[in-house]
Short mmCIF file of C-alpha atoms and ligand atoms in Angstrom, two decimals:
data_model
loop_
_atom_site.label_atom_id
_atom_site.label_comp_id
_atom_site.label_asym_id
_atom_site.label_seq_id
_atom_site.Cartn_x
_atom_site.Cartn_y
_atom_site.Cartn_z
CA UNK Z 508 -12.72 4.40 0.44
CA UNK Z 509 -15.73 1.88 1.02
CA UNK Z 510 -12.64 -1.17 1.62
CA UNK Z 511 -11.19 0.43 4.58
CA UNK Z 512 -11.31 -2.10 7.37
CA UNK Z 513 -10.46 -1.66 10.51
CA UNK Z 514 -10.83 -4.86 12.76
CA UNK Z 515 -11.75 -5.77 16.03
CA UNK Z 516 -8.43 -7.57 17.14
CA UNK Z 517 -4.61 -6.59 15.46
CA UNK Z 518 -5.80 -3.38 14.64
CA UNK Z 519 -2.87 -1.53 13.66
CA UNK Z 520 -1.52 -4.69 11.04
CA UNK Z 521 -4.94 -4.42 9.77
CA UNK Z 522 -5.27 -0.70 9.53
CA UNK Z 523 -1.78 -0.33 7.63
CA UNK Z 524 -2.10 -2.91 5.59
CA UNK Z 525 -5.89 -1.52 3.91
CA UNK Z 526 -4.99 1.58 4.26
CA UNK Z 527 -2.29 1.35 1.57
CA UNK Z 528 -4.14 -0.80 -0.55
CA UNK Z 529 -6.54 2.12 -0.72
CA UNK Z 530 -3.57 4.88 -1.19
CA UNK Z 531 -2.43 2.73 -3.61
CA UNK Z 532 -6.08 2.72 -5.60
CA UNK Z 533 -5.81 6.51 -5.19
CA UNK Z 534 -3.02 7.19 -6.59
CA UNK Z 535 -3.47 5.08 -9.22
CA UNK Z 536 -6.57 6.73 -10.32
CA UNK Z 537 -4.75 9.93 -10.05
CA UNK Z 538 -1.74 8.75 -12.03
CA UNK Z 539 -4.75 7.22 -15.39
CA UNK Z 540 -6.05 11.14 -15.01
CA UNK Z 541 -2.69 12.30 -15.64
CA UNK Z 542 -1.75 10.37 -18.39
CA UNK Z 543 -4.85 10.96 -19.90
CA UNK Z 544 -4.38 14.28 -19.92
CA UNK Z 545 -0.96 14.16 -21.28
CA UNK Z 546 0.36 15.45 -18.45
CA UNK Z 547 2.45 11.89 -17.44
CA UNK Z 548 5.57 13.78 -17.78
CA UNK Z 549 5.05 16.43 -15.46
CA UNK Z 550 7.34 17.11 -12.55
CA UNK Z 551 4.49 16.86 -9.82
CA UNK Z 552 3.28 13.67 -11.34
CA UNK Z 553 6.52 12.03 -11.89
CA UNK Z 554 6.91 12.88 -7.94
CA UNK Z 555 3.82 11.17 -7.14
CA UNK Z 556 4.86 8.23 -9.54
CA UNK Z 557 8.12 7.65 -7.41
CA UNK Z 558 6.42 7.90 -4.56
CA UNK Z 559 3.65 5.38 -5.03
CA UNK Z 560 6.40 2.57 -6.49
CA UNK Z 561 8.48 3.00 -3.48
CA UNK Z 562 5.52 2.24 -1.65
CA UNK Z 563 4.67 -0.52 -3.13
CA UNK Z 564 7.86 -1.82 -3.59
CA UNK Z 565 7.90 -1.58 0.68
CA UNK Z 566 4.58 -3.04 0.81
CA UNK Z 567 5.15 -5.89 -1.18
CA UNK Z 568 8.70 -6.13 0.82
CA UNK Z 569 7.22 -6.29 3.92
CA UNK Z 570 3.91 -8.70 3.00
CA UNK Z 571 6.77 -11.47 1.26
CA UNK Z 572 9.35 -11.33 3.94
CA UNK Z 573 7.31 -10.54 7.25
CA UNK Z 574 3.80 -11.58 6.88
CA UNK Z 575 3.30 -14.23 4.38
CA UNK Z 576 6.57 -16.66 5.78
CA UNK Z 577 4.19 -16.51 9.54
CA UNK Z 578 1.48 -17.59 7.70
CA UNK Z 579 2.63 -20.59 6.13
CA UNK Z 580 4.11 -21.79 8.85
CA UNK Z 581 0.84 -21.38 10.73
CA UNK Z 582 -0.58 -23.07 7.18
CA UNK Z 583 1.85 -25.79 6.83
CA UNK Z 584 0.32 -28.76 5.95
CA UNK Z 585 -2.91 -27.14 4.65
CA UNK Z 586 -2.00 -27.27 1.08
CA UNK Z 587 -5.19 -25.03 0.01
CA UNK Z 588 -3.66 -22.22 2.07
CA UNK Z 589 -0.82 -22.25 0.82
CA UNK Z 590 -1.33 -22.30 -2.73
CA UNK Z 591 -3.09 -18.67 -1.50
CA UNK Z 592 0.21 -17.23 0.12
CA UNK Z 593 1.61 -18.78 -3.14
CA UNK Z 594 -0.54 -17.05 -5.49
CA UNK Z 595 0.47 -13.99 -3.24
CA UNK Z 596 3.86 -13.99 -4.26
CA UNK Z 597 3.02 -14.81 -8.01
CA UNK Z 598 1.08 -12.15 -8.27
CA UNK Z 599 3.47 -9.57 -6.44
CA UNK Z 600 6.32 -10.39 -8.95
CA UNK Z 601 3.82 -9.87 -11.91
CA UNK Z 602 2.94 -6.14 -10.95
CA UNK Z 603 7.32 -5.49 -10.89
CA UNK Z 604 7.58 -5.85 -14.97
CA UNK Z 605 4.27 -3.50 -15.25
CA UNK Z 606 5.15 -0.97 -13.19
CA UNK Z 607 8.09 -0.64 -15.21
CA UNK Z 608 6.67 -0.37 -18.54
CA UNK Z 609 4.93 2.74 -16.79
CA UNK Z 610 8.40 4.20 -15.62
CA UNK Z 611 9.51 3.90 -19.25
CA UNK Z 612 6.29 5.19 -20.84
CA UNK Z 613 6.80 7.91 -18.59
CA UNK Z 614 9.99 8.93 -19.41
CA UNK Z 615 9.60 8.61 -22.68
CA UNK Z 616 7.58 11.84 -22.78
CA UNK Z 617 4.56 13.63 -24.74
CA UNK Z 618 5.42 11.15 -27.59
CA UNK Z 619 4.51 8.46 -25.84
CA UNK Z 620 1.43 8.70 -23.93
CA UNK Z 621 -0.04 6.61 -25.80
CA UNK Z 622 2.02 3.77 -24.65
CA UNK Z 623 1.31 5.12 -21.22
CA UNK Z 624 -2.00 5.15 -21.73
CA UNK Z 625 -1.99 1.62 -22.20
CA UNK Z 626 0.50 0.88 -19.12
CA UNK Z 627 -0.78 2.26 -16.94
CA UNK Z 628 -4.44 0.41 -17.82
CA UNK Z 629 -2.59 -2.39 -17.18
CA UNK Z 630 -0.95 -1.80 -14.25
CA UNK Z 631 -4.01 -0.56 -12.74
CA UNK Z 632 -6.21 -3.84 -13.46
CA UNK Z 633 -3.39 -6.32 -12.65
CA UNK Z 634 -2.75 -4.36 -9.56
CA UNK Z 635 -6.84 -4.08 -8.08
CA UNK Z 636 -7.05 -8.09 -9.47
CA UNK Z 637 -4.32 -8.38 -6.93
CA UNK Z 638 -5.41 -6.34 -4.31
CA UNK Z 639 -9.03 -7.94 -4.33
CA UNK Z 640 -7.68 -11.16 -3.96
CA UNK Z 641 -5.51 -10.29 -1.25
CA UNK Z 642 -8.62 -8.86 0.76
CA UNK Z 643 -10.63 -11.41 0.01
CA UNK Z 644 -8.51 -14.57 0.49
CA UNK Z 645 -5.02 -13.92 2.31
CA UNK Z 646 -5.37 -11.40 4.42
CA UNK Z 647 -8.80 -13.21 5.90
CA UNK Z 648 -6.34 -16.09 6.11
CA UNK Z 649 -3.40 -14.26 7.99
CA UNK Z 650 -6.43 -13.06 10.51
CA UNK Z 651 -7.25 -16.46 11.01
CA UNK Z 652 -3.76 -18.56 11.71
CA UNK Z 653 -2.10 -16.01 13.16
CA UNK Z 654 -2.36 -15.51 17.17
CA UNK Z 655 -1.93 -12.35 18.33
CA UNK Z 656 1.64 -12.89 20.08
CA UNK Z 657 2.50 -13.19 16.57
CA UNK Z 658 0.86 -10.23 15.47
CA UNK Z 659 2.40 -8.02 17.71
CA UNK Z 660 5.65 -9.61 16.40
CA UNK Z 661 4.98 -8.62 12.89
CA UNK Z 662 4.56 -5.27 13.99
CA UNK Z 663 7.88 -4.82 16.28
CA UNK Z 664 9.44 -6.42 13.19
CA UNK Z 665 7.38 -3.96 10.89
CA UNK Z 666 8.62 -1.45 13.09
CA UNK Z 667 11.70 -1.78 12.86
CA UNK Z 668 12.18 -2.25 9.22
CA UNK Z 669 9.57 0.29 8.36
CA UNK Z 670 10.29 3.22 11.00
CA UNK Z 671 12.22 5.42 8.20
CA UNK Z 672 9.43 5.46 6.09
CA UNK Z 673 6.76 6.55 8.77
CA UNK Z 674 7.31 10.17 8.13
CA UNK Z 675 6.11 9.73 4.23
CA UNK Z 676 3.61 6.82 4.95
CA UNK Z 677 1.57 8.23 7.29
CA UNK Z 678 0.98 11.42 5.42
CA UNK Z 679 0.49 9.39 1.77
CA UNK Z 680 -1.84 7.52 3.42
CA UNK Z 681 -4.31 10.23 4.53
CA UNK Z 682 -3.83 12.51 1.37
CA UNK Z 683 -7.35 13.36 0.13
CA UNK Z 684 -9.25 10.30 1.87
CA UNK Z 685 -12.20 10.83 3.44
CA UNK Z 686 -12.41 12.69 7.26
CA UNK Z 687 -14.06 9.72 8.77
CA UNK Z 688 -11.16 7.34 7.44
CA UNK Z 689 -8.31 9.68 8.02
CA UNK Z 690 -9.41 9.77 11.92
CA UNK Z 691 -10.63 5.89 12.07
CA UNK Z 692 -6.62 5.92 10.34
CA UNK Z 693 -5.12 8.10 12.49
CA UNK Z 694 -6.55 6.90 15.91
CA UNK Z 695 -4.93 3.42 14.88
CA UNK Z 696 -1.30 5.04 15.22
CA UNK Z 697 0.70 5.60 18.91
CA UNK Z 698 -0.26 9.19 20.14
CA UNK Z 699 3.75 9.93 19.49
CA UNK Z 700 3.40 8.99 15.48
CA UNK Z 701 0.05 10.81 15.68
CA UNK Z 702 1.88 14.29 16.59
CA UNK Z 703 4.42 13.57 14.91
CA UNK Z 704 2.35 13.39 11.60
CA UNK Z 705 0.33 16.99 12.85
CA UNK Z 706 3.32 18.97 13.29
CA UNK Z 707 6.07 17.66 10.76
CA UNK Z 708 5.13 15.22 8.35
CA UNK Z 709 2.06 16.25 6.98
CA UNK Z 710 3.14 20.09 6.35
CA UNK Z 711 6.37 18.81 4.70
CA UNK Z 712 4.57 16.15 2.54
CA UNK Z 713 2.13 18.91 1.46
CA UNK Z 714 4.77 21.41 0.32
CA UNK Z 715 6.23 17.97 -2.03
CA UNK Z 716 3.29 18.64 -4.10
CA UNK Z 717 3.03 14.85 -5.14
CA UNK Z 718 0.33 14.96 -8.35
CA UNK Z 719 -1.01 18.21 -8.38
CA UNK Z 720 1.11 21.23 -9.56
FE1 FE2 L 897 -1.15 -5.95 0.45
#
């Protein structure tokens, strides 16, 4: 988990937003070790599958409507910057078409894992092309035109949007990663969320069984 960042200042944006890029480079190593063991059309797996394209799906969701529209107004007139927050959004509605060619490979069972094989190899390099990209150009960006009023808006808005997914996002998050990153993680969430986590949303996201039979 070497591209966990946590930063100095906005802290918790920061921390959410690496943190799933990371959960999402997990899973996606667990979903090629699946499929290349044949075993893309188990139960557990197809659990973990639905699970990591909702989160992207939010993830992407919350970068196009919340994040990137602050930036380029912060960017307007900049037209270098821009064509970043652009590429963004190219490259977000690229990844849509490939992860569905996984859910079909996927349900198209032992026959075709082959094809999902091959889909999910693609998935997995367009996605990390993206996600490298993002780290090294946008979200450096975002750090560096957005103030922090309007940080702390992003995450009331975040909040609010995101608050029914907490209870399966914090726990996907911290599934197998390191101790020092699950704390450095953890410690980046309101005590509340943090308990929260402990006594109910961990346990029941463990009993799921996302992956591993
Ligand atoms: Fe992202």
């Amino acid at each position: 988990m070497g591209t966990f960042v946590v930063r100095q200042r906005d802290t918790t944006c920061h921390t959410l937003l690496y943190a799933a890029h990371d959960a999402f480079r997990r899973d996606l190593d667990r979903l090629a070790a699946a499929v290349a063991a044949g075993k893309g059309g188990a139960a557990h797996v197809r659990a973990g599958w639905d699970n990591l394209t909702d989160q992207l799906r939010m993830h992407h969701d919350l970068e196009d409507r919340l994040l990137w529209p602050r930036v380029e107004r912060a960017v307007a007139g900049r037209p270098a910057e821009r064509a970043v927050l652009a590429e963004m959004r190219a490259e977000h509605a690229r990844i849509a078409p490939l992860a569905a060619r996984v859910d079909a490979a996927l349900a198209g069972g032992p026959p075709q894992d082959g094809a999902a094989v091959a889909a999910v190899r693609d998935l997995r390099e367009a996605l990390e092309a993206h996600l490298r990209h993002e780290e090294a150009a946008a979200l450096p960006l975002a750090e560096a035109a957005l103030e922090a009023g309007e940080w702390r808006a992003l995450a009331a808005d975040a909040a609010g949007r995101c608050a029914a997914g907490a209870p399966l996002f914090v726990p996907w998050v911290v599934d197998g990663i390191a101790p020092v990153d699950r704390s450095r993680f953890l410690t980046a969430l309101p005590g509340p969320v943090r308990d929260r986590n402990r006594v109910l949303w961990e346990p029941r996201y463990r009993k799921r069984r996302l992956w591993s039979a």
